[in-house]
Each structure stands twice: as C-alpha cells, then as structure tokens.
Tab-separated table of C-alpha atoms and ligand atoms in Angstrom:
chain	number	residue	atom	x	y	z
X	1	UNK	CA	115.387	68.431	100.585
X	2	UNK	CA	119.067	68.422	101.329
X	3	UNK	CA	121.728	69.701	98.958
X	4	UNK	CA	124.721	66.995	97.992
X	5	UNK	CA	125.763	65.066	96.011
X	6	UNK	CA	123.640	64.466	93.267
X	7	UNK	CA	121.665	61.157	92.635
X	8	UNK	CA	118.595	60.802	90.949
X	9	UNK	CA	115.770	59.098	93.134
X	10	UNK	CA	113.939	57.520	89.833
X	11	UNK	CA	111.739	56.195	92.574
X	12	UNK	CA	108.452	57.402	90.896
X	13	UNK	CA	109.208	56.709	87.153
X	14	UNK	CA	110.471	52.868	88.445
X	15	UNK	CA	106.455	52.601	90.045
X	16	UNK	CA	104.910	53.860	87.569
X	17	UNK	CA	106.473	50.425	85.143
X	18	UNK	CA	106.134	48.289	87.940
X	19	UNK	CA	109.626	47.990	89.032
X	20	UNK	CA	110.417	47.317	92.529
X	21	UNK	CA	111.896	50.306	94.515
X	22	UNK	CA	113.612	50.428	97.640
X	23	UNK	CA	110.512	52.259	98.980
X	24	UNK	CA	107.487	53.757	97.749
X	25	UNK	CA	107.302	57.116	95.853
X	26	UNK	CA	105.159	59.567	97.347
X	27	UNK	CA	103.995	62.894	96.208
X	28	UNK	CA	100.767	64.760	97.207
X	29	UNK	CA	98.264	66.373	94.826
X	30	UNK	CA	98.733	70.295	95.642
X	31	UNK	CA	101.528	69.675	97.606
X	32	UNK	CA	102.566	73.278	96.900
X	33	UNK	CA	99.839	75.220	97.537
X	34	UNK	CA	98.195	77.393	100.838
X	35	UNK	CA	98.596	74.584	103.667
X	36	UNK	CA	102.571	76.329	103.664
X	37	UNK	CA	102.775	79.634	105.330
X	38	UNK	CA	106.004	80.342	102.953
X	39	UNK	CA	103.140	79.820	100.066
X	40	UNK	CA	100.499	81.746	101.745
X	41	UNK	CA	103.156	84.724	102.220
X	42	UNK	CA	104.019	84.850	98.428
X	43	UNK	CA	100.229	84.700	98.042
X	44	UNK	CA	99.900	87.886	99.575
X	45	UNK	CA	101.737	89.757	97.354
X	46	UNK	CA	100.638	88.126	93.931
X	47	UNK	CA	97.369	86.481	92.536
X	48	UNK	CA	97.435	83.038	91.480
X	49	UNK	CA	97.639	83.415	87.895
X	50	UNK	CA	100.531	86.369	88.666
X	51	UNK	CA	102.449	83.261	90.252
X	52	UNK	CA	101.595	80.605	87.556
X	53	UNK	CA	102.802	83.302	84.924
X	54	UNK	CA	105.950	84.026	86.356
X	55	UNK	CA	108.738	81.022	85.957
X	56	UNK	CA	110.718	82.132	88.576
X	57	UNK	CA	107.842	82.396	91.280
X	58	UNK	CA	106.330	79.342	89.671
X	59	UNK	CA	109.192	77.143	90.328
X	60	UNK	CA	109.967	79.177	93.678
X	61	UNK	CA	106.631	77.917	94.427
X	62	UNK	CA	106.551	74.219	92.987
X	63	UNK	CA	110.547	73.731	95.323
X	64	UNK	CA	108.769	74.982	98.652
X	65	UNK	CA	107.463	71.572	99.165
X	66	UNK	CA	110.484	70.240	98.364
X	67	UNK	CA	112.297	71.554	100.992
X	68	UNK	CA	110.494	70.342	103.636
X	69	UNK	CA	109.469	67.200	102.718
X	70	UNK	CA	111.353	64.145	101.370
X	71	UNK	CA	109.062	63.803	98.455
X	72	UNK	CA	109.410	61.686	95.279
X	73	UNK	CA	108.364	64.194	92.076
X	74	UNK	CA	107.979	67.968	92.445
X	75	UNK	CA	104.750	68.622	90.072
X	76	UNK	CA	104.679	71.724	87.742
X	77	UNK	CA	102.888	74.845	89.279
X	78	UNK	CA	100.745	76.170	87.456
X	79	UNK	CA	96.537	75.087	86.995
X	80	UNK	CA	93.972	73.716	84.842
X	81	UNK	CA	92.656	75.940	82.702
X	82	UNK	CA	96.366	78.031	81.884
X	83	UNK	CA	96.427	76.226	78.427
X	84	UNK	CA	92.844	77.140	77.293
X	85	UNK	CA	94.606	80.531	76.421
X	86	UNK	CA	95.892	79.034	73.574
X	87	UNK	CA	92.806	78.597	72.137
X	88	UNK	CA	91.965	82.488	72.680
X	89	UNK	CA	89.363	81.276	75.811
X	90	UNK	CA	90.084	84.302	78.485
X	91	UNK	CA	89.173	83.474	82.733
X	92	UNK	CA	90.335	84.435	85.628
X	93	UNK	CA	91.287	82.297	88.568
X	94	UNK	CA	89.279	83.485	91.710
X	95	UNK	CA	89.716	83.120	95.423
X	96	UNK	CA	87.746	80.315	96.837
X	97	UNK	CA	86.430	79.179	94.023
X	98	UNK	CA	88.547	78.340	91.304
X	99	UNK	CA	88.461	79.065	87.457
X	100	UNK	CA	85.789	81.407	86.178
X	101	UNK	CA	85.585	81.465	82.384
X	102	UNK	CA	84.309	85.416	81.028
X	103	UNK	CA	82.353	83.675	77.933
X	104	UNK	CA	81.290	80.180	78.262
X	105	UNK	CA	80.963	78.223	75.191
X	106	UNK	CA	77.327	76.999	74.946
X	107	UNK	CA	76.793	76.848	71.345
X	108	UNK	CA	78.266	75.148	67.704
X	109	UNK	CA	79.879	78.659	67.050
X	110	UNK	CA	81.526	79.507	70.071
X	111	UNK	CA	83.487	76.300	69.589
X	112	UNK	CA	84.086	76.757	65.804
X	113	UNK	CA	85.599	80.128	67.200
X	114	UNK	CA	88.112	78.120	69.270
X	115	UNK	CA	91.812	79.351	67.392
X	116	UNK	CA	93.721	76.013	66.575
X	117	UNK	CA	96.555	75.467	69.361
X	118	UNK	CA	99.262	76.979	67.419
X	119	UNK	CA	100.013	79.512	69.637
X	120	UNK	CA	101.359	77.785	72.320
X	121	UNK	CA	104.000	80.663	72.786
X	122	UNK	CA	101.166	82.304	74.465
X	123	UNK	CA	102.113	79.599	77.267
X	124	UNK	CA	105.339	79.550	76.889
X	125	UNK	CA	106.054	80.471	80.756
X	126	UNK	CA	104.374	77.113	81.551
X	127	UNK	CA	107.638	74.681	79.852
X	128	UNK	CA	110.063	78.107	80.910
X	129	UNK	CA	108.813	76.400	84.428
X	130	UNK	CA	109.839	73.167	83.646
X	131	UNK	CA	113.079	74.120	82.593
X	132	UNK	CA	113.811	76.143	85.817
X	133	UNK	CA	112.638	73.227	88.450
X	134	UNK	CA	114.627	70.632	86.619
X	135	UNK	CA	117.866	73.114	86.932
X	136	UNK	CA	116.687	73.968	90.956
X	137	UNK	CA	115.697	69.804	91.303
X	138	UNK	CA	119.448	68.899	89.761
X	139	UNK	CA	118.189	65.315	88.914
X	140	UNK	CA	117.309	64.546	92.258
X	141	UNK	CA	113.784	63.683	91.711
X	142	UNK	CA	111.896	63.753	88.073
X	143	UNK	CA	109.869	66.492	87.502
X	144	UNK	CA	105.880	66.167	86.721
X	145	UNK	CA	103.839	67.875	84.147
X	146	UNK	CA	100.440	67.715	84.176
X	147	UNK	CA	97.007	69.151	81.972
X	148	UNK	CA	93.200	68.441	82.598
X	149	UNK	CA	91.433	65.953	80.733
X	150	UNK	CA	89.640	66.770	77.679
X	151	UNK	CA	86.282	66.414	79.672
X	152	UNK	CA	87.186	68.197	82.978
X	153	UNK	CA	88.655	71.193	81.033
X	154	UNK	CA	85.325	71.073	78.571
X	155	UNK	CA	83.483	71.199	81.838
X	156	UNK	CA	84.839	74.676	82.748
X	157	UNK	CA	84.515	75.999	78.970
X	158	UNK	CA	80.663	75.044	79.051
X	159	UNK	CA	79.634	75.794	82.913
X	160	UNK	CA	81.419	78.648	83.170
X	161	UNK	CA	83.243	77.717	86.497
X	162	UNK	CA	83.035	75.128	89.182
X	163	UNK	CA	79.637	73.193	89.088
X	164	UNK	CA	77.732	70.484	91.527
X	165	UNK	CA	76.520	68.863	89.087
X	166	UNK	CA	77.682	69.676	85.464
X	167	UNK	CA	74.382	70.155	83.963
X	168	UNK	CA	75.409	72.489	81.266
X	169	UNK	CA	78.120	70.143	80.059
X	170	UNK	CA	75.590	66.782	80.050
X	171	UNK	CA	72.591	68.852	78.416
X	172	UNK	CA	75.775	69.837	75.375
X	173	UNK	CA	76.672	66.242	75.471
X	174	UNK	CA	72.895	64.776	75.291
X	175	UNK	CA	71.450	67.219	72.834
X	176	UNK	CA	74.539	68.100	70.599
X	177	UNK	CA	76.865	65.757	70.406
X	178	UNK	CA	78.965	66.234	67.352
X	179	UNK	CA	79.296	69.888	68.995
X	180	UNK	CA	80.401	68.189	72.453
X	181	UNK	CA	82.440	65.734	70.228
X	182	UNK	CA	84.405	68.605	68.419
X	183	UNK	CA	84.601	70.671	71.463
X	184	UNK	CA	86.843	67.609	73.360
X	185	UNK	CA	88.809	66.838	70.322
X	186	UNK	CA	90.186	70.060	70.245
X	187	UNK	CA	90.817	70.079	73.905
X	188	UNK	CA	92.432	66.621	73.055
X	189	UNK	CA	94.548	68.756	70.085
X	190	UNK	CA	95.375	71.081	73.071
X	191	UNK	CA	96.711	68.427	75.837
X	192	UNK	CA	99.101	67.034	73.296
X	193	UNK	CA	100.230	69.887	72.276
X	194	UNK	CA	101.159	71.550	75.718
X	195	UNK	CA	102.160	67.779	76.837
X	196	UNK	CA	104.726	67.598	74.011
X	197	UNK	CA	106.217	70.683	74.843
X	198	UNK	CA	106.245	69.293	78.531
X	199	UNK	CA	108.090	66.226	77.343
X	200	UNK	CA	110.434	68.943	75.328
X	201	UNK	CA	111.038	70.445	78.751
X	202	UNK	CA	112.020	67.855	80.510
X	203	UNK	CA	108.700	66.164	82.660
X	204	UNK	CA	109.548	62.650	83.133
X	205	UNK	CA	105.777	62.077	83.501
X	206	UNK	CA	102.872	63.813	83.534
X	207	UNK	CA	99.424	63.435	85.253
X	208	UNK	CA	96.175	63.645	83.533
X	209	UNK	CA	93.371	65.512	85.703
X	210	UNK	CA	90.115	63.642	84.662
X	211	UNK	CA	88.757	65.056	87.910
X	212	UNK	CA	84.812	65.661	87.171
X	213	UNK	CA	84.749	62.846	84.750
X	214	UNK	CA	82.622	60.350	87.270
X	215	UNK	CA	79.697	62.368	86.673
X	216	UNK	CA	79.336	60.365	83.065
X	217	UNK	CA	77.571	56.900	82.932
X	218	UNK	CA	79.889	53.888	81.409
X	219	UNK	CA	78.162	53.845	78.064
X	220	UNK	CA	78.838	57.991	77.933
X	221	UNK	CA	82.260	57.476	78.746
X	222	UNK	CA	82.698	54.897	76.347
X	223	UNK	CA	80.860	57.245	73.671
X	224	UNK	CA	81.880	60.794	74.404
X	225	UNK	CA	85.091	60.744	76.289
X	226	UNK	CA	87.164	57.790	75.191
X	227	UNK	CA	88.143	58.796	71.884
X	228	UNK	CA	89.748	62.504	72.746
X	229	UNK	CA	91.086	61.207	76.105
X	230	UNK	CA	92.673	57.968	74.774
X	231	UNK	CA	94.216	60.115	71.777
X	232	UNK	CA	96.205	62.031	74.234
X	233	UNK	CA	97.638	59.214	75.801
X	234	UNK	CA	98.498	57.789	73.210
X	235	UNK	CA	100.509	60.987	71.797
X	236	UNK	CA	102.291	61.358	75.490
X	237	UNK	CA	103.651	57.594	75.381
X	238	UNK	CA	104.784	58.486	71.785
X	239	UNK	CA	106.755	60.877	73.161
X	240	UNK	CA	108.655	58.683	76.053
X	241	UNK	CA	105.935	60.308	78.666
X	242	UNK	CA	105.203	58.132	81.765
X	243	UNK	CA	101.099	58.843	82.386
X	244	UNK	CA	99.195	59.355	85.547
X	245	UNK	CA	95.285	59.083	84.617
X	246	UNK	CA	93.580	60.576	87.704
X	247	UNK	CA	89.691	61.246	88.345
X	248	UNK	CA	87.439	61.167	91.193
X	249	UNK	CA	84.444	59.203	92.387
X	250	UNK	CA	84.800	57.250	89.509
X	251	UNK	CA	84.659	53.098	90.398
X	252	UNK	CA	82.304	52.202	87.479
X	253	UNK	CA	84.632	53.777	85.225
X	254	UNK	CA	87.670	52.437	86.295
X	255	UNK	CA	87.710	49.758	83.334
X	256	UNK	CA	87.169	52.386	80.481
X	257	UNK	CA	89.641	54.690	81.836
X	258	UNK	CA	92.571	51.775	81.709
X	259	UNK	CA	91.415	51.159	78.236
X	260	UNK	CA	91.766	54.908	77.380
X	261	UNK	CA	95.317	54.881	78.973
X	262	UNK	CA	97.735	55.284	81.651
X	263	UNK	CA	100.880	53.689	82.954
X	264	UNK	CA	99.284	54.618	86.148
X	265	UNK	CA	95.465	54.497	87.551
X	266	UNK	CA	94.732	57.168	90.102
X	267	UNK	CA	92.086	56.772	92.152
X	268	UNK	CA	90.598	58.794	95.509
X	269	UNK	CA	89.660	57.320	99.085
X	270	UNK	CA	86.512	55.366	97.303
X	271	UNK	CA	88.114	52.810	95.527
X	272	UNK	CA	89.846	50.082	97.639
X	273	UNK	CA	93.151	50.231	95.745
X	274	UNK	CA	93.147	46.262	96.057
X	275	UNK	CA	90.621	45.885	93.667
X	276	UNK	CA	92.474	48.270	91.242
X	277	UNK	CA	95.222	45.510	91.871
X	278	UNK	CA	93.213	43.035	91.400
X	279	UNK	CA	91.369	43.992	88.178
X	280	UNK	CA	94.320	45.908	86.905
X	281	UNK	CA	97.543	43.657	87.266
X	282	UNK	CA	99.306	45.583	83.874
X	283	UNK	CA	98.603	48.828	85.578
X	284	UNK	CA	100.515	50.852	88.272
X	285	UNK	CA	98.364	52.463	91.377
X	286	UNK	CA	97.932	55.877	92.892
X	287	UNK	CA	96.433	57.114	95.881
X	288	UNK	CA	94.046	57.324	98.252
X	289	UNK	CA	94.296	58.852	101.584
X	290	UNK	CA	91.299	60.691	102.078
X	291	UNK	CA	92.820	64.431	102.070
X	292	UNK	CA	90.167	65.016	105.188
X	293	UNK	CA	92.661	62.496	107.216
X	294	UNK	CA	95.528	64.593	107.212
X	295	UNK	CA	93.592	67.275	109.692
X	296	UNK	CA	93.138	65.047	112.278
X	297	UNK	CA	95.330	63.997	114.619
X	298	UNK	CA	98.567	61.657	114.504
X	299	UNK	CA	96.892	59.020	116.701
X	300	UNK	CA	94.047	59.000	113.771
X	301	UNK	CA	96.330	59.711	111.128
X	302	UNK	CA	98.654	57.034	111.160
X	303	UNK	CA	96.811	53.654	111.028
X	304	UNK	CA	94.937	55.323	108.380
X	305	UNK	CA	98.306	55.628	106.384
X	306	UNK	CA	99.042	52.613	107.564
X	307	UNK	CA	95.278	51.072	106.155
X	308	UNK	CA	95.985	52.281	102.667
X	309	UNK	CA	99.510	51.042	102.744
X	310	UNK	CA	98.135	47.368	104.083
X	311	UNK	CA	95.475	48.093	100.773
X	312	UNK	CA	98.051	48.765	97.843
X	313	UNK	CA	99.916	45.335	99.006
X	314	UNK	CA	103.613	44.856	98.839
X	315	UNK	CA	104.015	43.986	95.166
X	316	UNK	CA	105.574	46.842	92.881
X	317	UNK	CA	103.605	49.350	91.319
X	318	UNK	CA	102.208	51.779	93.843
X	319	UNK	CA	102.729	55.820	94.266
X	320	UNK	CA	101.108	57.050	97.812
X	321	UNK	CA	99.532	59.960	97.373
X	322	UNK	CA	95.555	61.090	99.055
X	323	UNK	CA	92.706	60.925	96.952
X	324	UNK	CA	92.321	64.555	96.015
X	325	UNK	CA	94.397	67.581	96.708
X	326	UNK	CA	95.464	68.753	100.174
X	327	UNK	CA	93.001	71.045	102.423
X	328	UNK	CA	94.352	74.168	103.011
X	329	UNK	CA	94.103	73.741	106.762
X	330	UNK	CA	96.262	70.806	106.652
X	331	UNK	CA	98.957	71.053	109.432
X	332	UNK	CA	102.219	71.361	108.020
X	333	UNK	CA	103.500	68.228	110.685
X	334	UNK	CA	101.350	65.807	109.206
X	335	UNK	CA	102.586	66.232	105.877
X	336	UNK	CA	105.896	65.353	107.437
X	337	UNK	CA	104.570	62.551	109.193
X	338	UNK	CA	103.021	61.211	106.441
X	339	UNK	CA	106.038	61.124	104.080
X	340	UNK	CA	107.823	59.365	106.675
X	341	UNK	CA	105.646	56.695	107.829
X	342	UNK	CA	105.217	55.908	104.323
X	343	UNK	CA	108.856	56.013	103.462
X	344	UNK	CA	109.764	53.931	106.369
X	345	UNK	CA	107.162	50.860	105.470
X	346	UNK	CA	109.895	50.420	102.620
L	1	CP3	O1	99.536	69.966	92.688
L	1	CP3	C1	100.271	70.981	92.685
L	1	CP3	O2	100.935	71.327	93.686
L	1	CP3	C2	100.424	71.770	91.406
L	1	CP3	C3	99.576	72.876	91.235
L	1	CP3	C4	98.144	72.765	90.771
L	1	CP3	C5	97.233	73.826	90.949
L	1	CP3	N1	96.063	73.495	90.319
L	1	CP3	C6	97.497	75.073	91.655
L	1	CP3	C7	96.370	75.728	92.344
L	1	CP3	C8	97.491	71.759	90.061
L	1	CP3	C9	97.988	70.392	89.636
L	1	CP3	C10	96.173	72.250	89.777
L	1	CP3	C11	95.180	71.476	88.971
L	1	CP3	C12	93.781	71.890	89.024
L	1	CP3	N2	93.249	73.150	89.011
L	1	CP3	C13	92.708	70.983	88.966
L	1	CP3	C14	92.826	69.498	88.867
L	1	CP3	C15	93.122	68.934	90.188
L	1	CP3	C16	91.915	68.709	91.034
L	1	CP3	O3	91.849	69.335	92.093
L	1	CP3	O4	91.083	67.890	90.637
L	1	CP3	C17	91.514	71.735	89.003
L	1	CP3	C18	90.111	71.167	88.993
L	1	CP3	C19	91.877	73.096	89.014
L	1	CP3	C20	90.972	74.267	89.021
L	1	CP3	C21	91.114	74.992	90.289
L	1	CP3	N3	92.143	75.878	90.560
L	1	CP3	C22	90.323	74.890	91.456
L	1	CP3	C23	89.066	74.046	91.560
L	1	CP3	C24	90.911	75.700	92.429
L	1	CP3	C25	90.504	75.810	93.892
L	1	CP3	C26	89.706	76.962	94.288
L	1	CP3	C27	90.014	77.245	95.741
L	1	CP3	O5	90.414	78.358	96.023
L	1	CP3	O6	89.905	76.314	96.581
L	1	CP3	C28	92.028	76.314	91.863
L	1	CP3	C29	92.982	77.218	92.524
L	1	CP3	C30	94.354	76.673	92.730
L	1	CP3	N4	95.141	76.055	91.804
L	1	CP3	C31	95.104	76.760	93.925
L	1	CP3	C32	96.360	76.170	93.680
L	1	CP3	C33	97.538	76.050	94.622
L	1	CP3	C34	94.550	77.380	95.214
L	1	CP3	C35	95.450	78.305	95.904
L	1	CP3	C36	95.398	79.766	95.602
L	1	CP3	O7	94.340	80.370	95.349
L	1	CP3	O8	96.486	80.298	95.737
C-alpha cells in the first residue's frame, strides 16, 4: 500500500449497507498468514500464539498484506480460540493442525467451571492490536475484528481440537442439551464481550467465524445455535459494528443464519452467490473463490475470478473474497492478480 496523502477507502463498510462503490472491496480470509515469505520468516523465530500475543508483531503481521496488495480491510491477527482464555480454558496452537485444547469440556461441571468473561484484561493484547493497525493503517482502509461463533468455538472446547466430523459436540448437543445450551451462551457472553472491546478499539466491522456450523441440521440450528449466535449480533449492531456472518458448506442454513444476523452473508465456493442475491435482497454478499483456484495458473485463474464476479451481479452489496482461507502454497502473484482483476471490473 502506498504512503500519501491520507483518504479513507470506506469501500468495504459502503458494501457491507449496500451502497454503491466505485469498485468492489476485496479482502481475503488469512490474507496474512504463511503463503508470504516475509510471514513465514517471522514464523521462524516465534510460534503462533508468541505472534498473536505480541501487538507489535501482531500488527507487523496483519500490515504485511497490506503492503503488497491493494486490499480493502486489513483483518485483526490473531485466531479463534485467543478469547477462550478469558474463561480460564488453556490450549495451545499447533503446527499443522490448529488449536488443541489441554482439557476438553465434556461434562455439566467442566462448563459450570467456565470463569465469567470478566477478565478480559487477560486479552488485552488482542484490542492493544487494534489500536496499533488503525495508527499503522492511518484511515486508509477500516480495520476488521473478528471472533468464532458460539458453535465453532464450542466445537473446539468439546472435541478437543480439529474434528471430521464433530461427534463429540453433536452427542453434547443430542443427549444434554441444557449443558450444550449453557455452554454456547457463555461463549455468546464471551463474543460480545471481546467484540465490544473491538468496537472500543476501533474495528469498523467485524466477521463472525461460524465455520463448522454446516454440520447441524436446520431444525438444530434453529434449536441450539440461533439463540447465542443471534444474541451476539445483536449486541455488535448495538454498538455501531458492521457484521460479517461467515460459515462453510452451509446452503440449507443459509435462511436461519440471515435470521440470526449479519449485515453481510458469507458464503464459500458452494453456494452460487446469485441465489444468496436472490433470496437475500436486504443482505450484503461475501465470497467465494474456491481458495484451491488461486494455485493454479493465471490462464485458469482468471475466468474463474471472472465467473464469480459474473455470479455476485453488478448491483451493490458484494465483498470478493474466496470461500475459505488462503492455502499456504498460494503463489504470492496470484494474490496480486486477483486483487487487480477484481478491482479493475469496477
Ligand atoms: O485472516 C487473517 O489473516 C487473520 C488471522 C486469522 C488466523 N486465524 C491466524 C492463523 C484468523 C481470522 C483466524 C481464524 C481461525 N482460526 C478460524 C476461523 C477461520 C476458518 O478458517 O474457518 C479457525 C477455525 C481457526 C483455528 C485454526 N488456527 C486453524 C484450523 C489453524 C490451521 C492449522 C494449520 O496449521 O493449517 C490455525 C492456525 C492459524 N491461525 C494460522 C494463521 C495464520 C496458520 C499459520 C501458522 O501456523 O503460522
């Protein structure tokens, strides 16, 4: 991103209320993370949670991308399951495989012994973040928070870790429910809580992860989810918050997810984002390039861009980004080549 004059590009917060824009807003889910050597270099030296800790790596980390690319939002570093310290839940982030939680909550008293998120000093690095990448940004381009879902971070808490099929989680939800029930209301306690702080800090919008969420049925949605998740978006648009609600392989939830909230619907490469459109017309749209298009090619790439471009339609409202987070062997040049094309289809 070039220094200058400054002149806020309010690009992504005019999509995300339907305004018309001069061209669209794009951002990419992970956009700082190992595909960028200058990431993979400060990776050496510190562990993921060292980086996410630190305010000054974390928004080192969070501006790489935004020197390189002429994106619309720089999105907080940091991951998941940071705020679960609050509630006194310890894990480690591993290579390869993501968040591994030491004692997984399986039972009525290991979530009674959740601590209420008062303690959200404990994260205070997190908003310090914030604070730091909306100095570095200058104005030029909002800054966006983020936290998981009440289900996708309960779905750590009870497997344990990553999970195929989130067996541990549905058996909790089937055969205890007003455990399962408590479990995501307090996770709902803790979104709004670290979201209002975000808000405090200076995100102009933040994204909701709902990522594992598809692996519920409609009518568990509707009774198991809704309620917490809903809750928090309705405490982030108290507090002026533009929302993202994001989850994957998750077309038969689509309608139950609008009614829990979101400015914004984001969807991956599954969903033809003219039906969102379509069935959506209050709502913005985000997505969907399959993250596996980015390794191939330009000569593949580009009508593919192109494809989900022709999909979100001209009318106001949409934010490109892929359908999941970037691959780590993503060539840096098609990054670039993606934020252009896009940027040049106006
Ligand atoms: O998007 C961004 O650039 C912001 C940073 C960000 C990270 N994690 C950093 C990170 C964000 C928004 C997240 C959210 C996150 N973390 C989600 C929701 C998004 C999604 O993918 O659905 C989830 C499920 C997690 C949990 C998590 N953390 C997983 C599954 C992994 C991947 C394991 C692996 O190694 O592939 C992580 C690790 C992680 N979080 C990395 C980054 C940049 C990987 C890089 C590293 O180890 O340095």
């Amino acid at each position: 991103m070039q220094e200058g004059p400054t002149q806020m590009n309010d690009r992504l917060v005019r999509a995300c209320r339907r305004l018309p824009v001069d061209r669209r807003p794009a951002w990419i889910m992970r956009q700082a993370g190992r595909y960028l050597p200058e990431y993979r270099e400060l990776r050496a030296q510190h562990s993921l949670l060292s980086l996410c800790r630190d305010p000054e790596l974390a928004c080192e980390v969070a501006m790489q991308p935004m020197r390189r690319f002429d994106l619309d939002a720089a999105i907080l570093f940091s991951d998941l399951l940071i705020p679960v310290a609050v509630l006194g839940v310890e894990f480690d982030i591993v290579e390869n495989r993501g968040p591994v939680v030491s004692r997984p909550l399986r039972d009525a008293a290991a979530v009674a012994a959740l601590e209420k998120p008062d303690r959200l000093d404990r994260i205070g690095y997190l908003f310090e973040t914030i604070r730091l990448m909306r100095h570095a940004l200058a104005g030029r381009v909002p800054v966006l928070g983020f936290a998981g879902a009440p289900f996708t971070l309960a779905s750590y808490l009870v497997e344990g870790g990553a999970s195929r099929d989130f067996r541990r989680t549905r058996l909790l939800m089937h055969t205890q429910p007003r455990v399962f029930t408590d479990l995501l209301e307090r996770l709902a306690d803790l979104v709004i809580a670290c979201l209002e702080a975000q808000a405090e800090a200076g995100a102009a919008a933040v994204q909701l992860f709902d990522s594992w969420v598809g692996c519920l049925s409609p009518a568990e949605y509707r009774r198991h989810v809704l309620p917490a998740t809903r809750r928090a978006f309705e405490a982030a648009r108290r507090r002026g918050l533009l929302t993202i609600h994001f989850g994957t392989a998750c077309t038969g939830l689509l309608p139950l997810m609008a009614e829990a909230g979101g400015d914004v619907l984001g969807v991956d490469w599954r969903v033809p984002l003219a039906d969102v459109r379509r069935v959506f017309p209050d709502r913005a749209v985000q997505g969907n390039l399959d993250p596996v298009a980015l390794l191939a090619p330009a000569e593949s790439l580009a009508p593919m861009i192109d494809a989900v471009l022709a999909d979100a339609g001209p009318a106001p409202g949409h934010i490109f980004n892929l359908g999941h987070g970037i691959l780590p062997e993503t060539p840096v040049e098609n990054v670039s080549l993606l934020v252009q094309r896009v940027h040049a289809a106006g």
